[in-house]
PDB file of C-alpha atoms in Angstrom:
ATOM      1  CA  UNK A1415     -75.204  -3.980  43.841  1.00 55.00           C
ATOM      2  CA  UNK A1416     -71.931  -4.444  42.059  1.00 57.00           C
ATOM      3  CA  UNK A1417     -69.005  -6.171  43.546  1.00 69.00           C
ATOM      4  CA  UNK A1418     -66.120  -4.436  44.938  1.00 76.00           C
ATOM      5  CA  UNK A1419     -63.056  -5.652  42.492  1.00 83.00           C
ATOM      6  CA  UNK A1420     -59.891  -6.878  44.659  1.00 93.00           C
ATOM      7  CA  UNK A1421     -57.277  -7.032  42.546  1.00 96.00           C
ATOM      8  CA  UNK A1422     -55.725  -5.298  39.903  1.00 98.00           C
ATOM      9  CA  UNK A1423     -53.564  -5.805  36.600  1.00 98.00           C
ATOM     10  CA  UNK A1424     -50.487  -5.044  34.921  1.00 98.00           C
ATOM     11  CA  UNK A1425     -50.058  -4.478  31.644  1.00 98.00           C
ATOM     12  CA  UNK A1426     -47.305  -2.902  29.096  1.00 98.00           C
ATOM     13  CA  UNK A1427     -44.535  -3.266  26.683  1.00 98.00           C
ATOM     14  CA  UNK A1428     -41.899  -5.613  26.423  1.00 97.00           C
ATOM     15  CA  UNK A1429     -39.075  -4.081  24.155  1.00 95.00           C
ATOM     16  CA  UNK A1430     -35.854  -6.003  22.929  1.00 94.00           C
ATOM     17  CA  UNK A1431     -32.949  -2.801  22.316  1.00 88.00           C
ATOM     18  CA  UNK A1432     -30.691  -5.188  20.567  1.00 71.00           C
ATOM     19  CA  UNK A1433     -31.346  -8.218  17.775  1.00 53.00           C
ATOM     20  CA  UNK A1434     -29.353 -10.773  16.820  1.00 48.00           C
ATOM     21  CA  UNK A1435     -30.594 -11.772  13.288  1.00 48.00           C
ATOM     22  CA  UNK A1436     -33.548 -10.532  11.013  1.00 45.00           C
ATOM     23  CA  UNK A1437     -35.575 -12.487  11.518  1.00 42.00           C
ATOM     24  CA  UNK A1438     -34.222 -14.333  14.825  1.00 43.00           C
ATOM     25  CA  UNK A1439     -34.383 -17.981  15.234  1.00 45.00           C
ATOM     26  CA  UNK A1440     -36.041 -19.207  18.524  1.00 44.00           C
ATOM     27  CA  UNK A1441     -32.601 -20.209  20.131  1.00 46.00           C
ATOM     28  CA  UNK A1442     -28.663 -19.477  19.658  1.00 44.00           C
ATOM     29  CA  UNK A1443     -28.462 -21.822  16.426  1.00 41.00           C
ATOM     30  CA  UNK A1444     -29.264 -21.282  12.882  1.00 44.00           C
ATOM     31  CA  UNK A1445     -32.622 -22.955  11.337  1.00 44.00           C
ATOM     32  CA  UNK A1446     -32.023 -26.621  10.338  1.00 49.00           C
ATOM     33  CA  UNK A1447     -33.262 -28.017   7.584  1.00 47.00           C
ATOM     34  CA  UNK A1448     -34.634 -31.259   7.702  1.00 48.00           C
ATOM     35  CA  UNK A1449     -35.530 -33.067   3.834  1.00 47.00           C
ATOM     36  CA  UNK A1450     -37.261 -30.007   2.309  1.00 43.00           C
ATOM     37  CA  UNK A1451     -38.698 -28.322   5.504  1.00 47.00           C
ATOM     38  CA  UNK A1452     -36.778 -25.617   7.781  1.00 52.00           C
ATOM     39  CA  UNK A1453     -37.353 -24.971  11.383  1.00 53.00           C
ATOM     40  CA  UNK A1454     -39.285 -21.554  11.699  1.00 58.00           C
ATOM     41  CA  UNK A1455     -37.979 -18.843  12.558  1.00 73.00           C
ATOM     42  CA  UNK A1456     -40.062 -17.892  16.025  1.00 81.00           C
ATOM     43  CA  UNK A1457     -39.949 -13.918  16.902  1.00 90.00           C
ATOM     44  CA  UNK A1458     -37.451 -13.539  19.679  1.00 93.00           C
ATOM     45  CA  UNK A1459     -39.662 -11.285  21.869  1.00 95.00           C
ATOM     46  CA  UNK A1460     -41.615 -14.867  22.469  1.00 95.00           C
ATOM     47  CA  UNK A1461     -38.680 -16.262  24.076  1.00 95.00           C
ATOM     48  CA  UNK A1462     -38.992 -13.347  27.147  1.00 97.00           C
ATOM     49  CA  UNK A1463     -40.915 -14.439  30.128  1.00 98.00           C
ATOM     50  CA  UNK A1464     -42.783 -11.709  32.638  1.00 98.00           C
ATOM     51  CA  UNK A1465     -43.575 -12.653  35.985  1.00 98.00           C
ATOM     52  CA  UNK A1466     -44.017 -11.049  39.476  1.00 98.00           C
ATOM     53  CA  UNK A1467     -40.922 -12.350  41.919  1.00 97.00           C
ATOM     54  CA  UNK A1468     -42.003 -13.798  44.864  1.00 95.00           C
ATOM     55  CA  UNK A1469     -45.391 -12.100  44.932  1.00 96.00           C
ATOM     56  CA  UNK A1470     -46.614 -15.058  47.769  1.00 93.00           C
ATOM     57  CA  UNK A1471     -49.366 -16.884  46.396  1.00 94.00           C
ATOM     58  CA  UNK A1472     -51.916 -18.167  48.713  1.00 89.00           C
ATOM     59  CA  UNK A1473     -54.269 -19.970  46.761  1.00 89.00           C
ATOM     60  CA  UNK A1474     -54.806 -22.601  45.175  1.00 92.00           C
ATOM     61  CA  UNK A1475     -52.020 -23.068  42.136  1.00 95.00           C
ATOM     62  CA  UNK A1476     -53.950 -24.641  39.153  1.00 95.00           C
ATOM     63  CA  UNK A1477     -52.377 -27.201  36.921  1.00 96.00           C
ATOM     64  CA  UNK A1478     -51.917 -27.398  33.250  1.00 96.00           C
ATOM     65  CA  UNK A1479     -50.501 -29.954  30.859  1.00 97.00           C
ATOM     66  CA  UNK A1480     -48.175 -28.280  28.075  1.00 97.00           C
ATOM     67  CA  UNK A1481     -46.396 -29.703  25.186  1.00 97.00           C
ATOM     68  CA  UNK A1482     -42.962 -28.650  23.905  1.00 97.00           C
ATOM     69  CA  UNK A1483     -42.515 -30.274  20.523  1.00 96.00           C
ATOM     70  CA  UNK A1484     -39.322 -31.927  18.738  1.00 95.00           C
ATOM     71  CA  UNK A1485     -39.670 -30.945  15.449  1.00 95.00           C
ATOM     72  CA  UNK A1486     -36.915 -29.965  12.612  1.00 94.00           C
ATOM     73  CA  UNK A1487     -34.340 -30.691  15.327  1.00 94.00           C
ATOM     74  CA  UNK A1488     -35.941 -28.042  17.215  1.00 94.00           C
ATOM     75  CA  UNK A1489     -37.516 -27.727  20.627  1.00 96.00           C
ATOM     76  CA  UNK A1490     -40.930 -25.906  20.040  1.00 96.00           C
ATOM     77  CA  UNK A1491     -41.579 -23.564  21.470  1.00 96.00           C
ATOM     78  CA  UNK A1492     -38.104 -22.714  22.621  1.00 96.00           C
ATOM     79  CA  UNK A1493     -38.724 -21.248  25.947  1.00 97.00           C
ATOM     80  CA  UNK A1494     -42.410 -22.451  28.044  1.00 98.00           C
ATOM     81  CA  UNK A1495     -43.496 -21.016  31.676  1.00 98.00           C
ATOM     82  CA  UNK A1496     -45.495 -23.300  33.776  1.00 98.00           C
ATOM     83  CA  UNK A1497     -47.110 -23.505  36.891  1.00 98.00           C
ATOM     84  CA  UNK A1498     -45.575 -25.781  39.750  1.00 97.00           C
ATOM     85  CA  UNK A1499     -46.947 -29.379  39.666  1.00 97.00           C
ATOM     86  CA  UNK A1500     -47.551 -28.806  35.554  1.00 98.00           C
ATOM     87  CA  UNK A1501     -47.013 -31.415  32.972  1.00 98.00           C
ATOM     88  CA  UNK A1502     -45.435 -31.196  29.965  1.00 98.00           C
ATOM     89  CA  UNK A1503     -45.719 -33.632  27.140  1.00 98.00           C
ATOM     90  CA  UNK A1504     -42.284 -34.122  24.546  1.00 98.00           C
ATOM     91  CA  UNK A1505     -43.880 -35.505  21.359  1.00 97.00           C
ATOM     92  CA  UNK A1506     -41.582 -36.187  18.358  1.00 96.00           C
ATOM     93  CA  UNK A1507     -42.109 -34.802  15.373  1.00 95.00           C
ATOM     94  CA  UNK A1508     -39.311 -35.733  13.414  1.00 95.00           C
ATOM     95  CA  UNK A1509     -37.804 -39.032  11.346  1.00 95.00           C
ATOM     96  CA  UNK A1510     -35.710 -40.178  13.360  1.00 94.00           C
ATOM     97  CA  UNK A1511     -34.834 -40.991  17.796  1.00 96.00           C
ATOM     98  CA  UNK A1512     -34.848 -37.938  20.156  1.00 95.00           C
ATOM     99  CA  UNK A1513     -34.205 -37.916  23.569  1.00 94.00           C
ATOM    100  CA  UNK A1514     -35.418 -35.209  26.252  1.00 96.00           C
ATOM    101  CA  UNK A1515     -32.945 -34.759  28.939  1.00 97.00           C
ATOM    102  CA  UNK A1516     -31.794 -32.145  31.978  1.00 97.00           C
ATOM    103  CA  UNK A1517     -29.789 -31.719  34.640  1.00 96.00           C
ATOM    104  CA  UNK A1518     -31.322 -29.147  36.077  1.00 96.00           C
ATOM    105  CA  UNK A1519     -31.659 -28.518  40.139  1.00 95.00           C
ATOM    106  CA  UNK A1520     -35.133 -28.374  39.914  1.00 95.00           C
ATOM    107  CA  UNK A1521     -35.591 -31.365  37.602  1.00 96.00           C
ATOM    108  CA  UNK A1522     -33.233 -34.254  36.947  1.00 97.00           C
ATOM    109  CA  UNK A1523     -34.496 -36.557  34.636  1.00 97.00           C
ATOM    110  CA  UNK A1524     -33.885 -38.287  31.428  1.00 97.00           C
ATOM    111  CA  UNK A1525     -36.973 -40.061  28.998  1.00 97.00           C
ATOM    112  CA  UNK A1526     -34.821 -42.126  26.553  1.00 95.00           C
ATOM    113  CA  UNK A1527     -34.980 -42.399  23.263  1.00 96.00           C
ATOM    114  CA  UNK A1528     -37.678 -42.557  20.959  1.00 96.00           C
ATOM    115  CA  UNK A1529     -39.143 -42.756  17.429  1.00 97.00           C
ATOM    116  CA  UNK A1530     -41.286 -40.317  15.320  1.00 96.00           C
ATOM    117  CA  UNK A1531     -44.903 -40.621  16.892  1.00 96.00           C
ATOM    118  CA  UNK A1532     -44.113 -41.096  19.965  1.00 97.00           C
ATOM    119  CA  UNK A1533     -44.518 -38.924  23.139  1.00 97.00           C
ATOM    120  CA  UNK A1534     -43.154 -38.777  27.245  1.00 97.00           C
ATOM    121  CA  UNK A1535     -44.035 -36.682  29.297  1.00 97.00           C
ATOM    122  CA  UNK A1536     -42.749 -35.041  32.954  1.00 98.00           C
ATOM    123  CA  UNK A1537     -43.859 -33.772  35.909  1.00 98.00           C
ATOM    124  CA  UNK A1538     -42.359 -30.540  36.911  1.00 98.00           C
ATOM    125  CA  UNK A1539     -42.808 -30.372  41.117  1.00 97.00           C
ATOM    126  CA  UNK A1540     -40.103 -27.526  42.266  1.00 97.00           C
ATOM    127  CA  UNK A1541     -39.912 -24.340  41.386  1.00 97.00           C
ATOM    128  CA  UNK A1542     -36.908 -23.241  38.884  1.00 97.00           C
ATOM    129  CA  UNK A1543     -34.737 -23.025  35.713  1.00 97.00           C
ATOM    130  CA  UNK A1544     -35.031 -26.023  33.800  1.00 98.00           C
ATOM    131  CA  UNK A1545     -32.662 -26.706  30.879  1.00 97.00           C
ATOM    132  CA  UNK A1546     -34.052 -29.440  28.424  1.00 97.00           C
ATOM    133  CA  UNK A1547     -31.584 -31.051  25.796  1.00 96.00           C
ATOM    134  CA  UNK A1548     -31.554 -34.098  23.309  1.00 94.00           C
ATOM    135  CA  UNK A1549     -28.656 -35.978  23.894  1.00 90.00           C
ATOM    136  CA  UNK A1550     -28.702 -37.098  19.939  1.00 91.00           C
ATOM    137  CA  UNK A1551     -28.907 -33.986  18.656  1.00 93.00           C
ATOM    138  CA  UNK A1552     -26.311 -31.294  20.719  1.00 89.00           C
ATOM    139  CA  UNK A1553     -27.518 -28.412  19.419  1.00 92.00           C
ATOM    140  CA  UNK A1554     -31.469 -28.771  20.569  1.00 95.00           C
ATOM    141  CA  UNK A1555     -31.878 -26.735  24.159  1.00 96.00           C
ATOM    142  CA  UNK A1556     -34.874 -25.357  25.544  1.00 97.00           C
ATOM    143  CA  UNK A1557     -36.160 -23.324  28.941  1.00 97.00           C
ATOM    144  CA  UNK A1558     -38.669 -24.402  30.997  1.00 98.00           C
ATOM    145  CA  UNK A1559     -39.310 -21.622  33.738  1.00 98.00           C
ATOM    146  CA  UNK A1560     -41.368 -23.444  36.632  1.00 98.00           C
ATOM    147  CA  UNK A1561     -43.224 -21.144  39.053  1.00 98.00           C
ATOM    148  CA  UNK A1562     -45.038 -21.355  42.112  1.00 97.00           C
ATOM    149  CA  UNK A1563     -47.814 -18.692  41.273  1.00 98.00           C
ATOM    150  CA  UNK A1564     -49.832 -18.050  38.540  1.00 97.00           C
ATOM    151  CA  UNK A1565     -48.930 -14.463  37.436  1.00 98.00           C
ATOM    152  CA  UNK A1566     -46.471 -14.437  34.622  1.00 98.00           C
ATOM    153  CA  UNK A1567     -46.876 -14.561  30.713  1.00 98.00           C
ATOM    154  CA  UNK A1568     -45.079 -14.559  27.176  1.00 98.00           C
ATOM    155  CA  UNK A1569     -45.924 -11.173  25.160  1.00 98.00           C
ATOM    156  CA  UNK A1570     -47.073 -11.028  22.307  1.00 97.00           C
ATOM    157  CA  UNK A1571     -45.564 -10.486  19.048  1.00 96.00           C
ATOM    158  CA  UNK A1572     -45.815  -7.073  19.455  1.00 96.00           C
ATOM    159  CA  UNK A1573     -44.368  -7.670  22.568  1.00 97.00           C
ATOM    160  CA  UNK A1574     -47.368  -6.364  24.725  1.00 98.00           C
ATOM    161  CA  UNK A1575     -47.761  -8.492  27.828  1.00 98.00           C
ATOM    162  CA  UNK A1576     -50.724  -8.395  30.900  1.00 98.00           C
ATOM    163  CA  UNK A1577     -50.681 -10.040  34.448  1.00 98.00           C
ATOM    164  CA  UNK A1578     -54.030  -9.892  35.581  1.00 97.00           C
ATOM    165  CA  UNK A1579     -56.318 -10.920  39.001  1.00 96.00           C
ATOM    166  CA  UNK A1580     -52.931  -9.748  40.964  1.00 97.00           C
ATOM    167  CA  UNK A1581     -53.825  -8.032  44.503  1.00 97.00           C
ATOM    168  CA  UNK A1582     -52.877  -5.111  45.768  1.00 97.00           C
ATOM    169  CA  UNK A1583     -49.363  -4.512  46.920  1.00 97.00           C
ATOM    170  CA  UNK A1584     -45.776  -3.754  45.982  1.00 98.00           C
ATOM    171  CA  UNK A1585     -43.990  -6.256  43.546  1.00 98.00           C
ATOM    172  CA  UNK A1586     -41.078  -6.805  41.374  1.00 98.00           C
ATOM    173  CA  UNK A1587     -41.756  -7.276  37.874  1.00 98.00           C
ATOM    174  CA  UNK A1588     -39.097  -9.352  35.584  1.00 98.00           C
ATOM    175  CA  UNK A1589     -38.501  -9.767  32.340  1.00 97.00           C
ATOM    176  CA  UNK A1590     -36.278 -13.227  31.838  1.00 97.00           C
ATOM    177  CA  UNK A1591     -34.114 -13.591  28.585  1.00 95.00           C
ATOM    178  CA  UNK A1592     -32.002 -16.375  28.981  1.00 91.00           C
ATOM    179  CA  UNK A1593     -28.950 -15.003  27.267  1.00 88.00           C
ATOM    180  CA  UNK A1594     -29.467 -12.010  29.752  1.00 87.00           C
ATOM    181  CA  UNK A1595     -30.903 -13.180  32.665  1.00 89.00           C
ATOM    182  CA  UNK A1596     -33.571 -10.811  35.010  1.00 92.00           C
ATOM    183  CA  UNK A1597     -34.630  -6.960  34.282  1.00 93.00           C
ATOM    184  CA  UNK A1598     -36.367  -5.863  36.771  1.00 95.00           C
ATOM    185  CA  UNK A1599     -38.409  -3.049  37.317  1.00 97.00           C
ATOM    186  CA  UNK A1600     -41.012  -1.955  40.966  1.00 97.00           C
ATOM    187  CA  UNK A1601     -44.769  -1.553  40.369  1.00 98.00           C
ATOM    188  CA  UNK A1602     -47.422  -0.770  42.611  1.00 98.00           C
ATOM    189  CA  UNK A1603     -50.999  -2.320  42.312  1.00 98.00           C
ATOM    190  CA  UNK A1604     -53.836  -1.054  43.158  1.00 97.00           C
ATOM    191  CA  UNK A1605     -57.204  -2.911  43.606  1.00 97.00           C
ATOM    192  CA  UNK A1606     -59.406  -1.745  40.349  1.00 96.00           C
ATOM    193  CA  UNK A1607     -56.637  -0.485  38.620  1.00 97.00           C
ATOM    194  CA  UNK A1608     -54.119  -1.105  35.664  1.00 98.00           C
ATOM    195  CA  UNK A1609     -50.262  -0.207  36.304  1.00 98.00           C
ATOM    196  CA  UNK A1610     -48.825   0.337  33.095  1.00 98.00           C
ATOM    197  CA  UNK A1611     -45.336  -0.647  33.021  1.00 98.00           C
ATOM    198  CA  UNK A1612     -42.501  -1.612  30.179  1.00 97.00           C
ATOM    199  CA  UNK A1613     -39.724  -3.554  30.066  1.00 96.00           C
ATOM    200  CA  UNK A1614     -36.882  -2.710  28.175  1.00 94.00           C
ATOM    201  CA  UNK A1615     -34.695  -6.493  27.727  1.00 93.00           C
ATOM    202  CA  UNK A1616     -30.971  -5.663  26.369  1.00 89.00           C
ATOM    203  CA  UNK A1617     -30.755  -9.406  24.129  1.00 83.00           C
ATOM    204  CA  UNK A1618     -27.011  -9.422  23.866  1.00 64.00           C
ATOM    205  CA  UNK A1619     -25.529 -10.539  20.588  1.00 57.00           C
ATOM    206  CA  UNK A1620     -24.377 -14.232  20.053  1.00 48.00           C
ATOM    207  CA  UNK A1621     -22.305 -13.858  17.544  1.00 48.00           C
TER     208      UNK A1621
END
C-alpha cells in the first residue's frame, strides 16, 4: 500500500521587470580586472532569494558548510542563503591580503587578514541579514541570508525556483533582492500538490 504524501511543493517563476546592465555583474560595481583575468559577470536573477516567512519549522534544521569565495576582488557568489547554525568557509583566491568582515545584528565578527591560499571560516547562529565586506578592498560586499527553516532557494538561470517537502497550510512567499528588499506574494499548500506561483522582483536601477 502506498504512502499517503504530507506535504506539498511550490514551484514557479522568478522574473526581474527591470536590468541594470547586459549582462549584469553579481553586485552594484563594475567587473575588476585582476592581471589578465576579469571577475564574471554572474546572471542577476541568482542574486534573488525565495523563501517561505515564518512558515514555523518544527524539525530538526540540518546543517551545511558553504563557501563564499574571494576571487578577482569579488565575493563569490555574491548573495548565499543558509540554514541557522551553517558554516561558511572565506577562502582567498586572489594575490594579495583580504579580510572578511560585518557588522551585522545577526553576526558581528571580523577574520583578519590573510594571504592567497588561505581560508576562515564562521559560524552563522541567529537568524538574519548579514552584510560581509573586506576592509582592504571597499568595494567587495556580499549577502548572507541566515534562516531558521529549510524552505527557501536561488532560481535558476532561467529564473525557475521550487520549495519542496513544505506542509500544508497558508504561507507568505518572498522574493529578496537586496537593492529592493521583500515581494511578497500568499500561497496555499496542499498536501500532494504543487502551487504554482511567480514572482515578479522590480531590480531598481543603480545608476
Amino acid at each position: 500500500m502506498a504512502q499517503a504524501v504530507t506535504t506539498g511543493t511550490i514551484a514557479g517563476h522568478v522574473k526581474l521587470t527591470a536590468r541594470v546592465r547586459a549582462p549584469l555583474p553579481s553586485n552594484a560595481y563594475p567587473a575588476r580586472t585582476i592581471g589578465n583575468h576579469s571577475a564574471p559577470a554572474i546572471p542577476e536573477i541568482r542574486n534573488v532569494i525565495v523563501y517561505l516567512k515564518d512558515p514555523g519549522f518544527r524539525g530538526t534544521l540540518r546543517t551545511t558548510k558553504s563557501e563564499l569565495r574571494q576571487e578577482n576582488e569579488t565575493f563569490v557568489p555574491h548573495v548565499l542563503a543558509i540554514t541557522r547554525g551553517s558554516t561558511v568557509e572565506f577562502p582567498n583566491a586572489d594575490p594579495f591580503f583580504h579580510n572578511v568582515f560585518s557588522l551585522s545584528s545577526s553576526a558581528s565578527f571580523n577574520l583578519g587578514r590573510y594571504p592567497r591560499g588561505q581560508t576562515r571560516g564562521q559560524p552563522f547562529t541567529k537568524p538574519g541579514l548579514v552584510k560581509v565586506f573586506c576592509d582592504i578592498h571597499s568595494h567587495m560586499s556580499a549577502s548572507i541570508l541566515v534562516l531558521d527553516h529549510p524552505y527557501f532557494t536561488i532560481p535558476a538561470v532561467d529564473g525557475s525556483y521550487e520549495l519542496t517537502n513544505v506542509p500544508p497550510g497558508q504561507y507568505t512567499l518572498i522574493g529578496w533582492h537586496e537593492r529592493v528588499g521583500e515581494r511578497t506574494v500568499m500561497v496555499r499548500v496542499e498536501a500532494g500538490r504543487t502551487a504554482a506561483v511567480d514572482l515578479t522582483v522590480p531590480v531598481e536601477d543603480a545608476r
